Each structure stands twice: as C-alpha cells, then as structure tokens.
C-alpha cells in the first residue's frame, strides 16, 4: 500500500533582473518558498502597479520617480511570475 503525503508546492529558485556587466542577477526567488505566498506577493505587486498607473491618469501624469518605480515593480513581477510558471511546470518541487 502506498502512503501519499500532501506536500504544498514550493518555488524552484531562480534569479532575475540580470546585470550583464556584473554577470549576476539583481534579484532572486529562493528554492522552497510556498507557491501560494509567491502568488499572493505577485498579486499585491500588480495591484500596486495598477494603483500607481491609475493615479497618473487621474493626476494628468506621474513623476519620473513613480515611472521608474512602476518599471522596477514590473520587472520584479515579471521575474516572480516566470519563477511561478517554472515552479508549476516542475510540479512545485525544487
């Protein structure tokens, strides 16, 4: 008889925001982060980006600092989203 355990899916570690001149990644998602937490964080980042962009529309524009922040958050969201995709493809086990 096989004993099946319920294991919550986790992230497969991956770096993102590559810095070619330094030959390294600026940011990284580590192995073993609960996938549910990673998805929640991604959703929060995307909600904040939407709010910042919406504020820019209502205020007839945004500052260059907010534009930079939106771009940075989009890079983080893209890296986190890619890590989540890879983790799901690999079955949520590092």
PDB file of N, CA and C in Angstrom:
ATOM      1  N   UNK A   1       0.837  -1.162   0.000  1.00  0.00           N
ATOM      2  CA  UNK A   1       0.000   0.000   0.000  1.00  0.00           C
ATOM      3  C   UNK A   1       0.893   1.239   0.000  1.00  0.00           C
ATOM      4  N   UNK A   2       0.587   2.168  -0.894  1.00  0.00           N
ATOM      5  CA  UNK A   2       1.419   3.361  -0.982  1.00  0.00           C
ATOM      6  C   UNK A   2       0.850   4.453  -0.087  1.00  0.00           C
ATOM      7  N   UNK A   3       1.744   5.091   0.606  1.00  0.00           N
ATOM      8  CA  UNK A   3       1.343   6.167   1.501  1.00  0.00           C
ATOM      9  C   UNK A   3       1.599   7.488   0.786  1.00  0.00           C
ATOM     10  N   UNK A   4       0.531   8.258   0.557  1.00  0.00           N
ATOM     11  CA  UNK A   4       0.654   9.518  -0.152  1.00  0.00           C
ATOM     12  C   UNK A   4       0.624  10.666   0.849  1.00  0.00           C
ATOM     13  N   UNK A   5       1.603  11.559   0.754  1.00  0.00           N
ATOM     14  CA  UNK A   5       1.631  12.706   1.646  1.00  0.00           C
ATOM     15  C   UNK A   5       1.223  13.954   0.873  1.00  0.00           C
ATOM     16  N   UNK A   6       0.597  14.849   1.567  1.00  0.00           N
ATOM     17  CA  UNK A   6       0.174  16.105   0.956  1.00  0.00           C
ATOM     18  C   UNK A   6       1.281  17.129   1.147  1.00  0.00           C
ATOM     19  N   UNK A   7       2.003  17.427   0.079  1.00  0.00           N
ATOM     20  CA  UNK A   7       3.087  18.385   0.133  1.00  0.00           C
ATOM     21  C   UNK A   7       2.645  19.640  -0.616  1.00  0.00           C
ATOM     22  N   UNK A   8       2.742  20.778   0.056  1.00  0.00           N
ATOM     23  CA  UNK A   8       2.372  22.029  -0.602  1.00  0.00           C
ATOM     24  C   UNK A   8       3.446  22.399  -1.615  1.00  0.00           C
ATOM     25  N   UNK A   9       3.029  22.861  -2.805  1.00  0.00           N
ATOM     26  CA  UNK A   9       4.014  23.227  -3.827  1.00  0.00           C
ATOM     27  C   UNK A   9       4.836  24.441  -3.407  1.00  0.00           C
ATOM     28  N   UNK A  10       6.088  24.424  -3.810  1.00  0.00           N
ATOM     29  CA  UNK A  10       7.024  25.497  -3.481  1.00  0.00           C
ATOM     30  C   UNK A  10       7.736  25.974  -4.738  1.00  0.00           C
ATOM     31  N   UNK A  11       8.423  27.090  -4.597  1.00  0.00           N
ATOM     32  CA  UNK A  11       9.141  27.650  -5.740  1.00  0.00           C
ATOM     33  C   UNK A  11      10.417  26.869  -6.036  1.00  0.00           C
ATOM     34  N   UNK A  12      10.793  26.946  -7.293  1.00  0.00           N
ATOM     35  CA  UNK A  12      12.084  26.466  -7.757  1.00  0.00           C
ATOM     36  C   UNK A  12      12.929  27.729  -7.903  1.00  0.00           C
ATOM     37  N   UNK A  13      14.008  27.830  -7.167  1.00  0.00           N
ATOM     38  CA  UNK A  13      14.813  29.050  -7.142  1.00  0.00           C
ATOM     39  C   UNK A  13      15.253  29.509  -8.522  1.00  0.00           C
ATOM     40  N   UNK A  14      15.164  30.810  -8.723  1.00  0.00           N
ATOM     41  CA  UNK A  14      15.563  31.420  -9.985  1.00  0.00           C
ATOM     42  C   UNK A  14      15.926  32.866  -9.770  1.00  0.00           C
ATOM     43  N   UNK A  15      16.948  33.320 -10.498  1.00  0.00           N
ATOM     44  CA  UNK A  15      17.324  34.719 -10.449  1.00  0.00           C
ATOM     45  C   UNK A  15      16.661  35.485 -11.582  1.00  0.00           C
ATOM     46  N   UNK A  16      16.564  36.811 -11.410  1.00  0.00           N
ATOM     47  CA  UNK A  16      16.035  37.666 -12.466  1.00  0.00           C
ATOM     48  C   UNK A  16      16.610  39.063 -12.325  1.00  0.00           C
ATOM     49  N   UNK A  17      16.299  39.935 -13.251  1.00  0.00           N
ATOM     50  CA  UNK A  17      16.887  41.276 -13.343  1.00  0.00           C
ATOM     51  C   UNK A  17      18.409  41.135 -13.508  1.00  0.00           C
ATOM     52  N   UNK A  18      18.788  40.439 -14.563  1.00  0.00           N
ATOM     53  CA  UNK A  18      20.198  40.153 -14.817  1.00  0.00           C
ATOM     54  C   UNK A  18      20.996  41.442 -15.065  1.00  0.00           C
ATOM     55  N   UNK A  19      22.190  41.472 -14.507  1.00  0.00           N
ATOM     56  CA  UNK A  19      23.121  42.582 -14.713  1.00  0.00           C
ATOM     57  C   UNK A  19      24.314  42.023 -15.493  1.00  0.00           C
ATOM     58  N   UNK A  20      24.294  42.151 -16.828  1.00  0.00           N
ATOM     59  CA  UNK A  20      25.347  41.534 -17.646  1.00  0.00           C
ATOM     60  C   UNK A  20      26.763  41.967 -17.267  1.00  0.00           C
ATOM     61  N   UNK A  21      26.968  43.245 -16.986  1.00  0.00           N
ATOM     62  CA  UNK A  21      28.314  43.726 -16.678  1.00  0.00           C
ATOM     63  C   UNK A  21      28.852  43.096 -15.395  1.00  0.00           C
ATOM     64  N   UNK A  22      27.983  42.763 -14.470  1.00  0.00           N
ATOM     65  CA  UNK A  22      28.400  42.147 -13.209  1.00  0.00           C
ATOM     66  C   UNK A  22      28.269  40.630 -13.251  1.00  0.00           C
ATOM     67  N   UNK A  23      27.699  40.097 -14.332  1.00  0.00           N
ATOM     68  CA  UNK A  23      27.476  38.660 -14.509  1.00  0.00           C
ATOM     69  C   UNK A  23      26.754  38.041 -13.313  1.00  0.00           C
ATOM     70  N   UNK A  24      25.671  38.728 -12.908  1.00  0.00           N
ATOM     71  CA  UNK A  24      24.865  38.212 -11.815  1.00  0.00           C
ATOM     72  C   UNK A  24      23.441  38.748 -11.930  1.00  0.00           C
ATOM     73  N   UNK A  25      22.576  38.228 -11.103  1.00  0.00           N
ATOM     74  CA  UNK A  25      21.202  38.697 -11.053  1.00  0.00           C
ATOM     75  C   UNK A  25      21.040  39.662  -9.893  1.00  0.00           C
ATOM     76  N   UNK A  26      20.239  40.697 -10.099  1.00  0.00           N
ATOM     77  CA  UNK A  26      19.962  41.656  -9.038  1.00  0.00           C
ATOM     78  C   UNK A  26      19.053  41.045  -7.979  1.00  0.00           C
ATOM     79  N   UNK A  27      18.107  40.212  -8.426  1.00  0.00           N
ATOM     80  CA  UNK A  27      17.126  39.647  -7.506  1.00  0.00           C
ATOM     81  C   UNK A  27      17.015  38.148  -7.729  1.00  0.00           C
ATOM     82  N   UNK A  28      16.456  37.458  -6.721  1.00  0.00           N
ATOM     83  CA  UNK A  28      16.327  36.014  -6.800  1.00  0.00           C
ATOM     84  C   UNK A  28      15.180  35.537  -5.918  1.00  0.00           C
ATOM     85  N   UNK A  29      14.444  34.569  -6.433  1.00  0.00           N
ATOM     86  CA  UNK A  29      13.462  33.848  -5.630  1.00  0.00           C
ATOM     87  C   UNK A  29      14.149  32.556  -5.207  1.00  0.00           C
ATOM     88  N   UNK A  30      14.168  32.279  -3.940  1.00  0.00           N
ATOM     89  CA  UNK A  30      14.857  31.102  -3.412  1.00  0.00           C
ATOM     90  C   UNK A  30      14.025  29.832  -3.594  1.00  0.00           C
ATOM     91  N   UNK A  31      14.704  28.696  -3.550  1.00  0.00           N
ATOM     92  CA  UNK A  31      14.021  27.400  -3.514  1.00  0.00           C
ATOM     93  C   UNK A  31      13.175  27.324  -2.251  1.00  0.00           C
ATOM     94  N   UNK A  32      12.032  26.688  -2.362  1.00  0.00           N
ATOM     95  CA  UNK A  32      11.261  26.327  -1.186  1.00  0.00           C
ATOM     96  C   UNK A  32      10.284  27.349  -0.644  1.00  0.00           C
ATOM     97  N   UNK A  33      10.123  28.482  -1.332  1.00  0.00           N
ATOM     98  CA  UNK A  33       9.119  29.455  -0.878  1.00  0.00           C
ATOM     99  C   UNK A  33       7.745  28.878  -1.232  1.00  0.00           C
ATOM    100  N   UNK A  34       6.813  28.851  -0.293  1.00  0.00           N
ATOM    101  CA  UNK A  34       5.489  28.321  -0.629  1.00  0.00           C
ATOM    102  C   UNK A  34       4.909  29.049  -1.849  1.00  0.00           C
ATOM    103  N   UNK A  35       4.483  28.276  -2.826  1.00  0.00           N
ATOM    104  CA  UNK A  35       3.976  28.838  -4.070  1.00  0.00           C
ATOM    105  C   UNK A  35       2.789  29.764  -3.823  1.00  0.00           C
ATOM    106  N   UNK A  36       1.956  29.419  -2.866  1.00  0.00           N
ATOM    107  CA  UNK A  36       0.800  30.260  -2.519  1.00  0.00           C
ATOM    108  C   UNK A  36       1.259  31.659  -2.085  1.00  0.00           C
ATOM    109  N   UNK A  37       2.330  31.728  -1.303  1.00  0.00           N
ATOM    110  CA  UNK A  37       2.877  33.011  -0.852  1.00  0.00           C
ATOM    111  C   UNK A  37       3.416  33.803  -2.038  1.00  0.00           C
ATOM    112  N   UNK A  38       4.140  33.133  -2.938  1.00  0.00           N
ATOM    113  CA  UNK A  38       4.706  33.806  -4.109  1.00  0.00           C
ATOM    114  C   UNK A  38       3.599  34.389  -4.983  1.00  0.00           C
ATOM    115  N   UNK A  39       2.527  33.643  -5.184  1.00  0.00           N
ATOM    116  CA  UNK A  39       1.399  34.125  -5.992  1.00  0.00           C
ATOM    117  C   UNK A  39       0.731  35.314  -5.304  1.00  0.00           C
ATOM    118  N   UNK A  40       0.570  35.252  -3.993  1.00  0.00           N
ATOM    119  CA  UNK A  40      -0.029  36.363  -3.251  1.00  0.00           C
ATOM    120  C   UNK A  40       0.817  37.626  -3.403  1.00  0.00           C
ATOM    121  N   UNK A  41       2.138  37.476  -3.293  1.00  0.00           N
ATOM    122  CA  UNK A  41       3.026  38.627  -3.447  1.00  0.00           C
ATOM    123  C   UNK A  41       2.950  39.203  -4.854  1.00  0.00           C
ATOM    124  N   UNK A  42       2.890  38.336  -5.858  1.00  0.00           N
ATOM    125  CA  UNK A  42       2.769  38.794  -7.240  1.00  0.00           C
ATOM    126  C   UNK A  42       1.480  39.597  -7.414  1.00  0.00           C
ATOM    127  N   UNK A  43       0.386  39.096  -6.884  1.00  0.00           N
ATOM    128  CA  UNK A  43      -0.893  39.813  -6.992  1.00  0.00           C
ATOM    129  C   UNK A  43      -0.833  41.170  -6.303  1.00  0.00           C
ATOM    130  N   UNK A  44      -0.176  41.252  -5.149  1.00  0.00           N
ATOM    131  CA  UNK A  44      -0.031  42.532  -4.441  1.00  0.00           C
ATOM    132  C   UNK A  44       0.783  43.529  -5.264  1.00  0.00           C
ATOM    133  N   UNK A  45       1.882  43.060  -5.840  1.00  0.00           N
ATOM    134  CA  UNK A  45       2.718  43.934  -6.669  1.00  0.00           C
ATOM    135  C   UNK A  45       1.911  44.464  -7.849  1.00  0.00           C
ATOM    136  N   UNK A  46       1.174  43.580  -8.520  1.00  0.00           N
ATOM    137  CA  UNK A  46       0.385  44.002  -9.682  1.00  0.00           C
ATOM    138  C   UNK A  46      -0.718  44.979  -9.287  1.00  0.00           C
ATOM    139  N   UNK A  47      -1.349  44.762  -8.136  1.00  0.00           N
ATOM    140  CA  UNK A  47      -2.381  45.700  -7.656  1.00  0.00           C
ATOM    141  C   UNK A  47      -1.772  47.086  -7.399  1.00  0.00           C
ATOM    142  N   UNK A  48      -0.586  47.116  -6.798  1.00  0.00           N
ATOM    143  CA  UNK A  48       0.072  48.394  -6.523  1.00  0.00           C
ATOM    144  C   UNK A  48       0.455  49.116  -7.810  1.00  0.00           C
ATOM    145  N   UNK A  49       0.960  48.363  -8.789  1.00  0.00           N
ATOM    146  CA  UNK A  49       1.312  48.963 -10.078  1.00  0.00           C
ATOM    147  C   UNK A  49       0.071  49.569 -10.725  1.00  0.00           C
ATOM    148  N   UNK A  50      -1.023  48.839 -10.680  1.00  0.00           N
ATOM    149  CA  UNK A  50      -2.277  49.332 -11.252  1.00  0.00           C
ATOM    150  C   UNK A  50      -2.710  50.631 -10.564  1.00  0.00           C
ATOM    151  N   UNK A  51      -2.580  50.666  -9.245  1.00  0.00           N
ATOM    152  CA  UNK A  51      -2.960  51.870  -8.498  1.00  0.00           C
ATOM    153  C   UNK A  51      -2.070  53.051  -8.858  1.00  0.00           C
ATOM    154  N   UNK A  52      -0.749  52.819  -8.936  1.00  0.00           N
ATOM    155  CA  UNK A  52       0.173  53.893  -9.306  1.00  0.00           C
ATOM    156  C   UNK A  52      -0.129  54.429 -10.699  1.00  0.00           C
ATOM    157  N   UNK A  53      -0.350  53.535 -11.635  1.00  0.00           N
ATOM    158  CA  UNK A  53      -0.650  53.942 -13.008  1.00  0.00           C
ATOM    159  C   UNK A  53      -1.980  54.695 -13.055  1.00  0.00           C
ATOM    160  N   UNK A  54      -2.961  54.220 -12.304  1.00  0.00           N
ATOM    161  CA  UNK A  54      -4.259  54.899 -12.245  1.00  0.00           C
ATOM    162  C   UNK A  54      -4.140  56.301 -11.671  1.00  0.00           C
ATOM    163  N   UNK A  55      -3.305  56.456 -10.648  1.00  0.00           N
ATOM    164  CA  UNK A  55      -3.079  57.779 -10.068  1.00  0.00           C
ATOM    165  C   UNK A  55      -2.490  58.720 -11.110  1.00  0.00           C
ATOM    166  N   UNK A  56      -1.614  58.193 -11.946  1.00  0.00           N
ATOM    167  CA  UNK A  56      -1.005  59.008 -13.003  1.00  0.00           C
ATOM    168  C   UNK A  56      -2.035  59.495 -14.001  1.00  0.00           C
ATOM    169  N   UNK A  57      -3.004  58.669 -14.303  1.00  0.00           N
ATOM    170  CA  UNK A  57      -4.059  59.056 -15.238  1.00  0.00           C
ATOM    171  C   UNK A  57      -4.939  60.125 -14.593  1.00  0.00           C
ATOM    172  N   UNK A  58      -5.305  59.933 -13.340  1.00  0.00           N
ATOM    173  CA  UNK A  58      -6.174  60.892 -12.640  1.00  0.00           C
ATOM    174  C   UNK A  58      -5.470  62.230 -12.407  1.00  0.00           C
ATOM    175  N   UNK A  59      -4.164  62.186 -12.166  1.00  0.00           N
ATOM    176  CA  UNK A  59      -3.407  63.411 -11.878  1.00  0.00           C
ATOM    177  C   UNK A  59      -2.788  64.021 -13.126  1.00  0.00           C
ATOM    178  N   UNK A  60      -3.155  63.501 -14.296  1.00  0.00           N
ATOM    179  CA  UNK A  60      -2.630  64.009 -15.564  1.00  0.00           C
ATOM    180  C   UNK A  60      -1.111  63.833 -15.659  1.00  0.00           C
ATOM    181  N   UNK A  61      -0.647  62.661 -15.266  1.00  0.00           N
ATOM    182  CA  UNK A  61       0.764  62.347 -15.389  1.00  0.00           C
ATOM    183  C   UNK A  61       1.373  61.902 -14.071  1.00  0.00           C
ATOM    184  N   UNK A  62       2.569  61.329 -14.161  1.00  0.00           N
ATOM    185  CA  UNK A  62       3.281  60.892 -12.963  1.00  0.00           C
ATOM    186  C   UNK A  62       4.714  61.400 -13.025  1.00  0.00           C
ATOM    187  N   UNK A  63       5.335  61.457 -11.881  1.00  0.00           N
ATOM    188  CA  UNK A  63       6.725  61.911 -11.816  1.00  0.00           C
ATOM    189  C   UNK A  63       7.647  60.846 -12.405  1.00  0.00           C
ATOM    190  N   UNK A  64       8.850  61.247 -12.711  1.00  0.00           N
ATOM    191  CA  UNK A  64       9.831  60.289 -13.243  1.00  0.00           C
ATOM    192  C   UNK A  64      10.171  59.231 -12.194  1.00  0.00           C
ATOM    193  N   UNK A  65      10.124  59.575 -10.928  1.00  0.00           N
ATOM    194  CA  UNK A  65      10.392  58.603  -9.855  1.00  0.00           C
ATOM    195  C   UNK A  65       9.311  57.533  -9.816  1.00  0.00           C
ATOM    196  N   UNK A  66       8.044  57.946  -9.965  1.00  0.00           N
ATOM    197  CA  UNK A  66       6.958  56.963  -9.985  1.00  0.00           C
ATOM    198  C   UNK A  66       7.035  56.103 -11.241  1.00  0.00           C
ATOM    199  N   UNK A  67       7.420  56.709 -12.362  1.00  0.00           N
ATOM    200  CA  UNK A  67       7.569  55.936 -13.599  1.00  0.00           C
ATOM    201  C   UNK A  67       8.664  54.878 -13.422  1.00  0.00           C
ATOM    202  N   UNK A  68       9.778  55.268 -12.792  1.00  0.00           N
ATOM    203  CA  UNK A  68      10.854  54.311 -12.528  1.00  0.00           C
ATOM    204  C   UNK A  68      10.366  53.195 -11.619  1.00  0.00           C
ATOM    205  N   UNK A  69       9.607  53.574 -10.572  1.00  0.00           N
ATOM    206  CA  UNK A  69       9.081  52.583  -9.626  1.00  0.00           C
ATOM    207  C   UNK A  69       8.156  51.598 -10.334  1.00  0.00           C
ATOM    208  N   UNK A  70       7.304  52.093 -11.204  1.00  0.00           N
ATOM    209  CA  UNK A  70       6.409  51.208 -11.959  1.00  0.00           C
ATOM    210  C   UNK A  70       7.225  50.245 -12.802  1.00  0.00           C
ATOM    211  N   UNK A  71       8.249  50.752 -13.502  1.00  0.00           N
ATOM    212  CA  UNK A  71       9.086  49.879 -14.331  1.00  0.00           C
ATOM    213  C   UNK A  71       9.803  48.828 -13.476  1.00  0.00           C
ATOM    214  N   UNK A  72      10.347  49.242 -12.342  1.00  0.00           N
ATOM    215  CA  UNK A  72      11.037  48.305 -11.462  1.00  0.00           C
ATOM    216  C   UNK A  72      10.082  47.232 -10.945  1.00  0.00           C
ATOM    217  N   UNK A  73       8.903  47.650 -10.502  1.00  0.00           N
ATOM    218  CA  UNK A  73       7.908  46.700  -9.998  1.00  0.00           C
ATOM    219  C   UNK A  73       7.460  45.737 -11.096  1.00  0.00           C
ATOM    220  N   UNK A  74       7.356  46.227 -12.329  1.00  0.00           N
ATOM    221  CA  UNK A  74       7.006  45.344 -13.439  1.00  0.00           C
ATOM    222  C   UNK A  74       8.106  44.306 -13.676  1.00  0.00           C
ATOM    223  N   UNK A  75       9.378  44.719 -13.549  1.00  0.00           N
ATOM    224  CA  UNK A  75      10.485  43.764 -13.677  1.00  0.00           C
ATOM    225  C   UNK A  75      10.413  42.701 -12.579  1.00  0.00           C
ATOM    226  N   UNK A  76      10.139  43.131 -11.359  1.00  0.00           N
ATOM    227  CA  UNK A  76      10.020  42.191 -10.246  1.00  0.00           C
ATOM    228  C   UNK A  76       8.840  41.247 -10.470  1.00  0.00           C
ATOM    229  N   UNK A  77       7.703  41.807 -10.888  1.00  0.00           N
ATOM    230  CA  UNK A  77       6.518  40.988 -11.146  1.00  0.00           C
ATOM    231  C   UNK A  77       6.785  39.979 -12.270  1.00  0.00           C
ATOM    232  N   UNK A  78       7.478  40.421 -13.308  1.00  0.00           N
ATOM    233  CA  UNK A  78       7.798  39.516 -14.413  1.00  0.00           C
ATOM    234  C   UNK A  78       8.711  38.384 -13.937  1.00  0.00           C
ATOM    235  N   UNK A  79       9.733  38.712 -13.167  1.00  0.00           N
ATOM    236  CA  UNK A  79      10.638  37.686 -12.649  1.00  0.00           C
ATOM    237  C   UNK A  79       9.937  36.720 -11.713  1.00  0.00           C
ATOM    238  N   UNK A  80       9.112  37.244 -10.839  1.00  0.00           N
ATOM    239  CA  UNK A  80       8.362  36.400  -9.916  1.00  0.00           C
ATOM    240  C   UNK A  80       7.365  35.533 -10.673  1.00  0.00           C
ATOM    241  N   UNK A  81       6.683  36.121 -11.655  1.00  0.00           N
ATOM    242  CA  UNK A  81       5.740  35.356 -12.467  1.00  0.00           C
ATOM    243  C   UNK A  81       6.418  34.231 -13.220  1.00  0.00           C
ATOM    244  N   UNK A  82       7.591  34.506 -13.771  1.00  0.00           N
ATOM    245  CA  UNK A  82       8.333  33.468 -14.502  1.00  0.00           C
ATOM    246  C   UNK A  82       8.740  32.351 -13.550  1.00  0.00           C
ATOM    247  N   UNK A  83       9.193  32.715 -12.360  1.00  0.00           N
ATOM    248  CA  UNK A  83       9.571  31.714 -11.367  1.00  0.00           C
ATOM    249  C   UNK A  83       8.374  30.842 -10.988  1.00  0.00           C
ATOM    250  N   UNK A  84       7.214  31.454 -10.831  1.00  0.00           N
ATOM    251  CA  UNK A  84       5.997  30.706 -10.502  1.00  0.00           C
ATOM    252  C   UNK A  84       5.666  29.732 -11.630  1.00  0.00           C
ATOM    253  N   UNK A  85       5.760  30.192 -12.881  1.00  0.00           N
ATOM    254  CA  UNK A  85       5.491  29.317 -14.029  1.00  0.00           C
ATOM    255  C   UNK A  85       6.428  28.107 -14.039  1.00  0.00           C
ATOM    256  N   UNK A  86       7.724  28.368 -13.877  1.00  0.00           N
ATOM    257  CA  UNK A  86       8.709  27.276 -13.878  1.00  0.00           C
ATOM    258  C   UNK A  86       8.433  26.321 -12.725  1.00  0.00           C
ATOM    259  N   UNK A  87       8.089  26.865 -11.567  1.00  0.00           N
ATOM    260  CA  UNK A  87       7.807  26.034 -10.399  1.00  0.00           C
ATOM    261  C   UNK A  87       6.605  25.131 -10.647  1.00  0.00           C
ATOM    262  N   UNK A  88       5.574  25.656 -11.275  1.00  0.00           N
ATOM    263  CA  UNK A  88       4.382  24.858 -11.580  1.00  0.00           C
ATOM    264  C   UNK A  88       4.720  23.791 -12.604  1.00  0.00           C
ATOM    265  N   UNK A  89       5.507  24.159 -13.633  1.00  0.00           N
ATOM    266  CA  UNK A  89       5.913  23.181 -14.639  1.00  0.00           C
ATOM    267  C   UNK A  89       6.690  22.019 -14.038  1.00  0.00           C
ATOM    268  N   UNK A  90       7.462  22.306 -13.009  1.00  0.00           N
ATOM    269  CA  UNK A  90       8.274  21.267 -12.355  1.00  0.00           C
ATOM    270  C   UNK A  90       7.539  20.599 -11.199  1.00  0.00           C
ATOM    271  N   UNK A  91       6.252  20.863 -11.093  1.00  0.00           N
ATOM    272  CA  UNK A  91       5.463  20.202 -10.067  1.00  0.00           C
ATOM    273  C   UNK A  91       5.580  20.804  -8.687  1.00  0.00           C
ATOM    274  N   UNK A  92       6.165  21.992  -8.586  1.00  0.00           N
ATOM    275  CA  UNK A  92       6.248  22.664  -7.296  1.00  0.00           C
ATOM    276  C   UNK A  92       7.227  22.046  -6.335  1.00  0.00           C
ATOM    277  N   UNK A  93       8.231  21.339  -6.885  1.00  0.00           N
ATOM    278  CA  UNK A  93       9.272  20.784  -6.021  1.00  0.00           C
ATOM    279  C   UNK A  93      10.629  21.190  -6.558  1.00  0.00           C
ATOM    280  N   UNK A  94      11.507  21.699  -5.696  1.00  0.00           N
ATOM    281  CA  UNK A  94      12.834  22.136  -6.154  1.00  0.00           C
ATOM    282  C   UNK A  94      13.691  20.964  -6.621  1.00  0.00           C
TER     283      UNK A  94
END
